[in-house]
Coordinates of C-alpha atoms and ligand atoms in Angstrom, one line a residue:
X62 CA 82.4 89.9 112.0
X63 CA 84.4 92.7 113.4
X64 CA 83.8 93.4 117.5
X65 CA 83.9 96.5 118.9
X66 CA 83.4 97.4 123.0
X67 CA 82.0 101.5 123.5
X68 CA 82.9 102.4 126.8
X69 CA 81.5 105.9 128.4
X70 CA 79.8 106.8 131.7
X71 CA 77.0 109.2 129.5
X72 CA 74.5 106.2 128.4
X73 CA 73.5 108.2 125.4
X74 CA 77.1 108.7 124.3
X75 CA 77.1 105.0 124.5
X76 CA 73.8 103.9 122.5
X77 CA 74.4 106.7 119.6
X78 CA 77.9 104.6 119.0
X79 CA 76.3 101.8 119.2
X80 CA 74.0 102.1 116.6
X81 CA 76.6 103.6 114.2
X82 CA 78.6 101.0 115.0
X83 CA 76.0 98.1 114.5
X84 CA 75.3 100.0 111.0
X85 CA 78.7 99.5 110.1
X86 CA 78.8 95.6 110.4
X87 CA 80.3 95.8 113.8
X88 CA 78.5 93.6 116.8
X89 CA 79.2 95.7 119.8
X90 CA 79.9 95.4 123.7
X91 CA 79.3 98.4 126.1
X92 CA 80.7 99.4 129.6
X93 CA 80.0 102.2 131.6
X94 CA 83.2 102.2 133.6
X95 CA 87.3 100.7 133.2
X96 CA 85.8 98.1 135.8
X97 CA 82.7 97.3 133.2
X98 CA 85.5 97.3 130.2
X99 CA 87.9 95.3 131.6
X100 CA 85.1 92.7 132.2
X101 CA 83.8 92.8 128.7
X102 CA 87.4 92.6 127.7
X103 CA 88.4 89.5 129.2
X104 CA 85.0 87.4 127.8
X105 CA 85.6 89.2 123.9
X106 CA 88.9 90.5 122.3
X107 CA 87.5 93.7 120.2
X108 CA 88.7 94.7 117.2
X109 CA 87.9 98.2 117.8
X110 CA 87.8 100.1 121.1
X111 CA 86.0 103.4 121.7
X112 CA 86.8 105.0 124.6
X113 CA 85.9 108.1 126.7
X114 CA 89.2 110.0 128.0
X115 CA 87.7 110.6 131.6
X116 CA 85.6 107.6 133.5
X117 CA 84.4 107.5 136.6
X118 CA 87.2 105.2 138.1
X119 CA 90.2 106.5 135.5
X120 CA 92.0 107.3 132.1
X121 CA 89.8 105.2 129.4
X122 CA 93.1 105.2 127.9
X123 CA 94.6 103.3 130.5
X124 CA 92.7 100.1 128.7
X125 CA 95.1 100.3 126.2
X126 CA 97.8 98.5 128.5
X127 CA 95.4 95.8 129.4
X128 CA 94.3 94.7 125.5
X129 CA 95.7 91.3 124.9
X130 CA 96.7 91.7 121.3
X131 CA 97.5 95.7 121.2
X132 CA 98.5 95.0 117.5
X133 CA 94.9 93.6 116.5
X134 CA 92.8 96.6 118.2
X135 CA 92.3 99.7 117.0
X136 CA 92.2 102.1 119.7
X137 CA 89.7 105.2 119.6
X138 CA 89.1 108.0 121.9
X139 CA 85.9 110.0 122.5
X140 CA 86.6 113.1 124.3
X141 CA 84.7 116.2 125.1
X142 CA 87.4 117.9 126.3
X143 CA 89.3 119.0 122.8
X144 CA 92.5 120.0 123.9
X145 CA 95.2 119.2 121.7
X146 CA 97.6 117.6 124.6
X147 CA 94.9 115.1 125.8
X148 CA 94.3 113.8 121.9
X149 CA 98.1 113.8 121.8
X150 CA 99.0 112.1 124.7
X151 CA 96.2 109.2 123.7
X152 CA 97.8 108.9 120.1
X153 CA 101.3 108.6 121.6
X154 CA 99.5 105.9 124.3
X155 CA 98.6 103.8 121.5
X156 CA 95.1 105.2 120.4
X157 CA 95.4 105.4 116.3
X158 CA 92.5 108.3 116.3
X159 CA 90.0 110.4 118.4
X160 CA 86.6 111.6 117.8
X161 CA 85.8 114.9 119.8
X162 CA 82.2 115.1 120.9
X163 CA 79.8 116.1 119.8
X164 CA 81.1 113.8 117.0
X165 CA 78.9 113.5 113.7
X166 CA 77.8 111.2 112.0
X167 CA 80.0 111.2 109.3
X168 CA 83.3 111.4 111.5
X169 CA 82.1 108.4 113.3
X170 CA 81.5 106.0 110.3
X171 CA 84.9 106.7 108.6
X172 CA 87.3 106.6 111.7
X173 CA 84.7 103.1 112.2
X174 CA 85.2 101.9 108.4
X175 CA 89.2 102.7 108.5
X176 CA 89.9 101.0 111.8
X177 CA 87.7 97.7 110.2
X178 CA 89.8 97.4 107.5
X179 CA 93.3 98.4 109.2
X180 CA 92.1 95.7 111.8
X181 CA 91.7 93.3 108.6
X182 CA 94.9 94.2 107.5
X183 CA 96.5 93.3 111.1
X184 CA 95.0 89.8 110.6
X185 CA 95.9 89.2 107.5
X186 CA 99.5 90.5 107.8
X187 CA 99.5 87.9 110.9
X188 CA 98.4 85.3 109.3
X189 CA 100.8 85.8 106.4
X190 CA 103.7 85.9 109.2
X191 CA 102.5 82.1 110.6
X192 CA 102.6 81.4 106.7
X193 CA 105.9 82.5 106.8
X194 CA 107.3 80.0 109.7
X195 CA 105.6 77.4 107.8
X196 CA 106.9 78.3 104.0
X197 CA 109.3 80.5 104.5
X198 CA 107.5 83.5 102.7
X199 CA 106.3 86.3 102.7
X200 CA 103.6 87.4 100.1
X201 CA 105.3 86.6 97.1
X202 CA 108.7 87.5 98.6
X203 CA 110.9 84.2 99.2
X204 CA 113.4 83.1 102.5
X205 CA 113.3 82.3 105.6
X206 CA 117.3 83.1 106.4
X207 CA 117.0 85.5 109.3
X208 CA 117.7 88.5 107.7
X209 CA 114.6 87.8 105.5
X210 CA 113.0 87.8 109.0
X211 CA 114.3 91.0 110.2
X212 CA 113.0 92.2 106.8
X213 CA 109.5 90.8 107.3
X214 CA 109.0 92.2 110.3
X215 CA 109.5 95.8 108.9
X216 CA 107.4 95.1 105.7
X217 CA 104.2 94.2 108.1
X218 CA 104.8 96.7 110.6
X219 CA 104.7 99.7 108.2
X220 CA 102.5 98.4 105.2
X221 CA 99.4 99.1 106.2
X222 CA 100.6 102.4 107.6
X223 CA 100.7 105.5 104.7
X224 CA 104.2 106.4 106.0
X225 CA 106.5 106.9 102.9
X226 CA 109.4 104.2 102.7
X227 CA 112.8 104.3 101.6
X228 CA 113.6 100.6 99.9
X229 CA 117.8 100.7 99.6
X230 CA 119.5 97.5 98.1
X231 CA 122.2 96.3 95.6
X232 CA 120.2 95.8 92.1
X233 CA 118.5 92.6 92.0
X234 CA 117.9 92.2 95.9
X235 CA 113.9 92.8 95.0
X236 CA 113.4 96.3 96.5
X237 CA 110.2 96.5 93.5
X238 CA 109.1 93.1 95.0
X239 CA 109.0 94.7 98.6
X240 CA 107.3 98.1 97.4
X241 CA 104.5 96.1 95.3
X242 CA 104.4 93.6 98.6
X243 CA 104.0 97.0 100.5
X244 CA 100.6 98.1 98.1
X245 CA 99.4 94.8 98.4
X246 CA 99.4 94.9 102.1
X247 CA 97.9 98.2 102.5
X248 CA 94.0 99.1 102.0
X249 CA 95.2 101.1 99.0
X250 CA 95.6 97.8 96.7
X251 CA 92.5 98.6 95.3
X252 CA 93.9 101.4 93.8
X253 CA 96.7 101.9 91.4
X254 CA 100.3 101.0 92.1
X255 CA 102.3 103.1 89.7
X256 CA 106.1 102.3 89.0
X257 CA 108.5 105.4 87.4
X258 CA 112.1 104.3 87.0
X259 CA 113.6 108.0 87.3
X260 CA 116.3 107.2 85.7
X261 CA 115.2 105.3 82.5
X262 CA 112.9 109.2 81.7
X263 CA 114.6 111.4 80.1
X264 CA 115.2 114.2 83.0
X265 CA 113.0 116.7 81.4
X266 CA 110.3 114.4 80.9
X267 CA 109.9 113.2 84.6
X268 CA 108.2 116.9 85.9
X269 CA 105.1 115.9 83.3
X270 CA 105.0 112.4 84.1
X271 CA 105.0 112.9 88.1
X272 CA 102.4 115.9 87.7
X273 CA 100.9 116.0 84.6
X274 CA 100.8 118.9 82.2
X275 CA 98.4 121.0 80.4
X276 CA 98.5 121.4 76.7
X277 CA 100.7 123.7 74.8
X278 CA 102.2 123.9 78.1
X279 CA 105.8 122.6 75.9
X280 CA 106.3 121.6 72.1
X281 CA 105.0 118.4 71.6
X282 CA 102.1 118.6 75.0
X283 CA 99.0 118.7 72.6
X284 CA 96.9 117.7 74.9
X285 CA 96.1 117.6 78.6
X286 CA 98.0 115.4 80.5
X287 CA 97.3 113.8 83.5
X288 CA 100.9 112.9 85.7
X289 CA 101.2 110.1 87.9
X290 CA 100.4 112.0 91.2
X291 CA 97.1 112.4 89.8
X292 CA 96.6 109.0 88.5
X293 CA 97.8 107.0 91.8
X294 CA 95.1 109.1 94.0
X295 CA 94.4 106.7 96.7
X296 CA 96.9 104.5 95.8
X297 CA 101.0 104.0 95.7
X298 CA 103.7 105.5 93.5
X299 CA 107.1 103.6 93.4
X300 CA 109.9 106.0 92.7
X301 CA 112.8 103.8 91.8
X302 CA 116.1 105.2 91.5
X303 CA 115.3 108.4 93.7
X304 CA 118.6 110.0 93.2
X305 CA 118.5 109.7 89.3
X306 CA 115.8 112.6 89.5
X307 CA 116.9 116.1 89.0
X308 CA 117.8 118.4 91.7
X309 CA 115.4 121.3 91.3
X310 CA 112.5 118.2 90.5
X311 CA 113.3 116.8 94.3
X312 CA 112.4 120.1 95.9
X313 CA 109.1 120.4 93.9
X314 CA 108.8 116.3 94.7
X315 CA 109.9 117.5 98.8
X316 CA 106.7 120.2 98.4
X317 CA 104.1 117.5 97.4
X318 CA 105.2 114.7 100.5
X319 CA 104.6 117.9 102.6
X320 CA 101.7 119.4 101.3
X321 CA 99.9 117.0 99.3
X322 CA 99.1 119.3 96.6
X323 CA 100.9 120.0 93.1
X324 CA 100.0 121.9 90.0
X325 CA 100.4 120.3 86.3
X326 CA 103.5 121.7 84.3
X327 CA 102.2 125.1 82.5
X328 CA 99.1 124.7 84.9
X329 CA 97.9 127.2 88.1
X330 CA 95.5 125.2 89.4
X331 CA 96.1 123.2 92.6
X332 CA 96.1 119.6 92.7
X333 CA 95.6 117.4 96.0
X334 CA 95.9 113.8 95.7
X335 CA 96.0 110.9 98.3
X336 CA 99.5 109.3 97.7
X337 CA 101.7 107.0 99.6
X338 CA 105.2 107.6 97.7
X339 CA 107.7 104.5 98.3
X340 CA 110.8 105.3 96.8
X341 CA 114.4 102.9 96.4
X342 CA 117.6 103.4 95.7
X343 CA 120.8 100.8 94.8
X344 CA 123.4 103.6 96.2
X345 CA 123.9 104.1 99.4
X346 CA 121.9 107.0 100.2
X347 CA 124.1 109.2 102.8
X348 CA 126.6 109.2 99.8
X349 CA 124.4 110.2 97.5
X350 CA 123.4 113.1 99.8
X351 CA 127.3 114.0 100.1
X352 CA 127.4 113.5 96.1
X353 CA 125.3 116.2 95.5
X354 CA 122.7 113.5 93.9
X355 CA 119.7 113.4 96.6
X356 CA 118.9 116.5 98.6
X357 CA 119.4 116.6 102.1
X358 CA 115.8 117.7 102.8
X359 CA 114.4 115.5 100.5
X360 CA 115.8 112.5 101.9
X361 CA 115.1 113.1 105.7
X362 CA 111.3 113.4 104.3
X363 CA 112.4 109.7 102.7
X364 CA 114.2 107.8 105.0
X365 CA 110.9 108.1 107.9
X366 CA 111.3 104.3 107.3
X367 CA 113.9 102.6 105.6
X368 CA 114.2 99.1 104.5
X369 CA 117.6 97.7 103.8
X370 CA 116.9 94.7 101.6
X371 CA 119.9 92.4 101.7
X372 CA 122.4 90.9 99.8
X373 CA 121.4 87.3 98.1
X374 CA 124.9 85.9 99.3
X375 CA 124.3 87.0 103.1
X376 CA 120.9 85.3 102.7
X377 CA 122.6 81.5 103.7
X378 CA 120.4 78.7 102.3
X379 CA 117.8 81.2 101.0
X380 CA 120.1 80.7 97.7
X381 CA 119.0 76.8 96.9
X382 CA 115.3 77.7 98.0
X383 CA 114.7 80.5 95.9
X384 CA 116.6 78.7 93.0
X385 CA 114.1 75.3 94.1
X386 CA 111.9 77.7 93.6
X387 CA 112.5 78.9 90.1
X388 CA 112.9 75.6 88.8
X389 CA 110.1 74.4 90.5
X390 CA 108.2 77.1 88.8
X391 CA 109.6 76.8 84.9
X392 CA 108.6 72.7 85.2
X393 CA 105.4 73.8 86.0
X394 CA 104.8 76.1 83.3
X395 CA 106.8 73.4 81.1
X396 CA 104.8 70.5 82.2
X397 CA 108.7 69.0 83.2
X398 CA 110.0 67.6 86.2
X399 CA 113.1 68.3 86.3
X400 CA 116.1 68.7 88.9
X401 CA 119.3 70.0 90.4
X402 CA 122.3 67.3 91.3
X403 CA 123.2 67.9 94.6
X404 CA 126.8 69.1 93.6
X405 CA 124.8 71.2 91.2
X406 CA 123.1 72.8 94.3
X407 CA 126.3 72.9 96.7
X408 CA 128.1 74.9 93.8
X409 CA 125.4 77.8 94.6
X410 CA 126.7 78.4 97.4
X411 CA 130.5 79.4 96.1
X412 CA 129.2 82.3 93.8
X413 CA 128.9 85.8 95.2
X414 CA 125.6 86.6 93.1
X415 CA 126.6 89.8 92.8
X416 CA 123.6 90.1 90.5
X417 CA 121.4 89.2 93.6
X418 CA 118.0 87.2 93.1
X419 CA 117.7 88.4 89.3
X420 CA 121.1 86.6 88.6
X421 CA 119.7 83.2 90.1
X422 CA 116.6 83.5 88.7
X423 CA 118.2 83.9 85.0
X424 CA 120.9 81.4 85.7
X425 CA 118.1 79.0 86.9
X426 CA 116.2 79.2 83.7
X427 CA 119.3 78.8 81.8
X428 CA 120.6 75.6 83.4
X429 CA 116.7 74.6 82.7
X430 CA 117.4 75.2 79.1
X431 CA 120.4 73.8 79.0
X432 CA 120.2 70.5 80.8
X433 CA 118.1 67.2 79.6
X434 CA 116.9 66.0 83.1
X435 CA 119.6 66.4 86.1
X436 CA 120.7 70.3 86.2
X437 CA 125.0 69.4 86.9
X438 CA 127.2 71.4 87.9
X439 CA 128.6 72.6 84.9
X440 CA 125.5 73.8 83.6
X441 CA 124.0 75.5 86.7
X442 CA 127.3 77.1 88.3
X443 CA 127.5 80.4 86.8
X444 CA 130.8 81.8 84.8
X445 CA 132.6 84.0 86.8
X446 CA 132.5 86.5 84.3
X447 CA 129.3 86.4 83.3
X448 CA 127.8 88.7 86.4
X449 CA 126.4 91.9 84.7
X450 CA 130.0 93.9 85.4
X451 CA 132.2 96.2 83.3
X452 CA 135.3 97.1 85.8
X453 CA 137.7 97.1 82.4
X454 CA 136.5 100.5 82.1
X455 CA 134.9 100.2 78.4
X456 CA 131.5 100.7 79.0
X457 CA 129.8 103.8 80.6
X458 CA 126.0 104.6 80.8
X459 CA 124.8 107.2 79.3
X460 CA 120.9 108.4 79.9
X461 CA 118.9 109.3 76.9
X462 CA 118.6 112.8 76.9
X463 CA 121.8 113.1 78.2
X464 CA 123.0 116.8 75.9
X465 CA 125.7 115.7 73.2
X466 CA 127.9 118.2 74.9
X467 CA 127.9 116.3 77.7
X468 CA 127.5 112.8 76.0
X469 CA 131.0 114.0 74.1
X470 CA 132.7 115.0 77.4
X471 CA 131.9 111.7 79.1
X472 CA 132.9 109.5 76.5
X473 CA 136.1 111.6 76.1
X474 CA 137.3 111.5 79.8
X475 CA 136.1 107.9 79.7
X476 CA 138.2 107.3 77.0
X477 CA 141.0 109.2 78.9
X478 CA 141.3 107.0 81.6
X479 CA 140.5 103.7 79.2
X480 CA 143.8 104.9 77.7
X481 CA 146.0 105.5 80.8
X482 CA 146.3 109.1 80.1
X483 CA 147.9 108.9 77.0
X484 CA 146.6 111.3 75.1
X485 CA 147.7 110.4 71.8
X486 CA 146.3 107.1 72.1
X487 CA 142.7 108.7 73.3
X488 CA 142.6 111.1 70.4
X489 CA 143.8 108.3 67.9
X490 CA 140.6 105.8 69.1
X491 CA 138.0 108.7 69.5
X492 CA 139.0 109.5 65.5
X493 CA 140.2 113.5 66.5
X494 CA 143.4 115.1 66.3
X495 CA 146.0 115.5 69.3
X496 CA 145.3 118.9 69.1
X497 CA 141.1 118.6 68.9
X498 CA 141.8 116.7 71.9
X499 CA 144.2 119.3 73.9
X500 CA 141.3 121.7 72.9
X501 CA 138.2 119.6 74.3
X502 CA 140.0 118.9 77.5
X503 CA 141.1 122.7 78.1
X504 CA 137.4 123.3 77.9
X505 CA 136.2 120.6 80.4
X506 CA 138.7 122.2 82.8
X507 CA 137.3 122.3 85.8
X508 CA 134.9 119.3 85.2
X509 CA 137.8 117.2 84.7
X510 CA 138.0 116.0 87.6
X511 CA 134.1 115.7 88.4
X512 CA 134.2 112.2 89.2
X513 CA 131.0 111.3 86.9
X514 CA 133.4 112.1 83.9
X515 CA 135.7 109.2 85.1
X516 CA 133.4 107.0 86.1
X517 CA 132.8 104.1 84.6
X518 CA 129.3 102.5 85.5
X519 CA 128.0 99.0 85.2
X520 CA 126.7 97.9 82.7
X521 CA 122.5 98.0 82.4
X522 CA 122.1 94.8 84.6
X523 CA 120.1 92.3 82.0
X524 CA 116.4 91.7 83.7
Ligands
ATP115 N1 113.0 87.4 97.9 C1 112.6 87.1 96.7 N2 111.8 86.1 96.4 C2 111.4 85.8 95.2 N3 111.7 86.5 94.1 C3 112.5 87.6 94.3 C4 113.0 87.9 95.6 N4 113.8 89.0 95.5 C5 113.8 89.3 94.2 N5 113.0 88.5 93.4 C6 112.9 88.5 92.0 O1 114.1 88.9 91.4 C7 113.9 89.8 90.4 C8 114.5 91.1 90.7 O2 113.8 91.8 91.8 P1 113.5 93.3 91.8 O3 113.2 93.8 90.4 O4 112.5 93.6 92.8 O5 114.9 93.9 92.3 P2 115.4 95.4 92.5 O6 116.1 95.4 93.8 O7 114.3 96.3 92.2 O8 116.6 95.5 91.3 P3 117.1 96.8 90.5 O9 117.9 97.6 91.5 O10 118.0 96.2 89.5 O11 115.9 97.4 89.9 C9 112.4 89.9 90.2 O12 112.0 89.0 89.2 C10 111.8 89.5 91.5 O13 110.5 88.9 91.4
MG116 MG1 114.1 97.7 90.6

């Protein structure tokens, strides 16, 4: 059962809390003074401490430096004297609310019911890190190398939080993992986690799935639709691949993490919603910023927290448990017991994985396919070309919805380079004439050299 000690000098303060506090499942201590607290402190460690500003012999908030385990108490001040610098300067001391008195009823019982369950959350995010030096684990996140520590750390200090978090990591390196581990760890797990992978939507699609729409609000919107924002209320939305959204949707995106409100696309009404937006990225984001492909404002309201998740090949022998670990798992779900030779496993070690985690895990499953009962070498060491790449320059990506214009324009600047420049080559594989070709670039002039033109991406990694 959840503990908490009332301390105040004004008796009736004291038994008012006390019985809100007993209503709400909490068995309770009470002290008149910081002597009488520190007394009740040292016989019970409370979960939740309530605590008048001014006492007869100090700063109630002074107790905040003598709690044993400031991480497992939720910290709560009572004041009668509302100014904003004293509530201030008791958040910054560690309190994680204040109640300003004459509090009612109301007031009390949620700041009581939230700090319960953040105060839950603290124990169960500390017993998942002992867990951790045991298993080497993390929820269902895998390593113990110490950069999966570093990275543990950070997921427990700001899960249970509702500060928004910027996931940035190579493809593959589980940034989806660590945003689901982040809803799971927070008191909004009840409610819906709600993944949108802004750049698999076609751009002008994203608006009405983020916020909604109302009907006839476009051709096709028959009926009333209710976006994402709406449907995640209480709960998490994962947007991956932040700076695939368009520009002018990141400022309307920027209004909502400030305001909390939105309206549905050919709507007027207003719209709160209670959302804690984690968002990822596989660029590197200040480049992105400099690219023109994530606002500036946009990702300062972003980057409050950011979580760098690292590579697989930096992650030392994190490599042979997480592939243990995936064959461990398809004997189990094959009813097989089979194993890696020990050259097998030491070959791991020589591949970059530039895939990350989602390249082991698929290579796993393929050397499980492939071999009878020992996994050799020769199955399990992954061709060198077989990482999801295309540097050759012959593949591009191309979204869908991407305007033919511009579809035509990539592919012919792609083509372009494919070629070396020569143009007569370009024009003879993309099936025009020299002179279609002379035409089509004189109109790109000006984008030509727009890097996005030249660029040839990776391929879709394979999941
Ligand atoms: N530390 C880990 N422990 C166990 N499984 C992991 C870990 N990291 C990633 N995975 C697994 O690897 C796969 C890829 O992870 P995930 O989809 O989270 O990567 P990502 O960073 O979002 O990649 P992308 O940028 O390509 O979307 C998933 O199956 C995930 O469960
Ligand atoms: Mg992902």
């Amino acid at each position: 059962m959840a503990h908490a000690l009332i301390v105040d000098d004004d008796a009736d303060v004291v038994d008012w809390l006390q019985e809100v506090a007993r209503m709400e499942g909490f068995t309770v201590s009470r002290a008149h003074s910081i002597r009488d607290a520190r007394i009740e402190l040292g016989r019970q460690h409370p979960d939740v401490l309530l605590t008048d500003l001014r006492l007869p012999d100090g700063e109630g908030i002074e107790l905040v430096r003598e709690l044993e385990k400031p991480d497992a108490t939720e910290v709560i001040v009572v004041t009668g004297h509302a100014t904003v610098d004293s509530a201030v300067a008791a958040l910054r001391a560690g309190a994680s609310d204040y109640l300003i008195k004459p509090a009612d009823l109301e007031r009390v019982q949620a700041v009581l019911r939230h700090a319960k369950k953040t105060s839950a959350l603290q124990h169960e995010i500390g017993e998942l890190r002992d867990a951790l030096r045991k298993l080497g684990r993390f929820g269902r996140i895998l390593g113990s190398s110490p950069k999966m520590q570093v990275l543990y750390d950070q997921l427990s200090r700001v899960a249970p939080t509702s500060a928004t978090v910027l996931l940035i990591g190579e493809s593959g390196t589980g940034k989806e993992l660590a945003a689901q581990t982040l809803h799971e760890l927070s008191r909004r797990r009840e409610a819906a986690f709600l993944p949108l992978n802004c750049g698999a939507v076609a751009p002008q699609l994203i608006e009405s799935e983020l916020f909604g729409h109302e009907r006839g609000s476009f051709t096709g919107a028959d009926r009333q639709h209710k976006g994402f924002f709406e449907r995640a209320n209480g709960g998490t939305i994962f947007l991956d691949e932040i700076t695939e959204m368009p520009m002018e949707l990141q400022v309307k995106l920027l209004r909502v993490l400030e305001t909390g409100a939105f309206t549905r696309v050919g709507g007027t009404q207003q719209i709160s919603s209670d959302v804690r937006v984690l968002a990822a990225t596989n660029r590197d984001p200040e480049k992105a910023v400099a690219d023109g492909k994530l606002r500036e404002d946009l990702y300062h309201r972003l980057n409050v927290f950011p979580i760098r998740l690292p590579l697989l090949r930096d992650r030392g022998t994190d490599i042979e448990q997480l592939a243990q670990y995936f064959l461990d798992d398809m004997n189990k779900v094959e009813g097989t017991g089979k194993s890696f030779s020990r050259d097998a496993l030491a070959r791991l070690y020589q591949h970059q994985w530039p895939g990350n985690v989602r390249e082991l895990r698929n290579y796993v499953q393929r050397a499980y396919i492939m071999a009878d009962d020992t996994i050799e070498c020769e199955v399990a060491v992954p061709e060198p070309t077989a990482a999801p790449k295309s540097d050759d320059g012959t593949i591009i990506t191309i979204r869908v919805g991407t305007p033919l214009e511009e579809v035509e324009r990539r592919v012919t600047m792609a083509t372009l380079v494919y070629c070396g420049h020569v143009k007569r080559k370009a024009a003879e594989i993309l099936g025009v004439s020299l002179k279609t070709l002379y035409n089509r670039l004189e109109g790109y002039t000006g984008k030509e050299g727009d890097p996005e033109g030249l660029q040839c991406q990776p391929q879709e990694s394979q999941s």
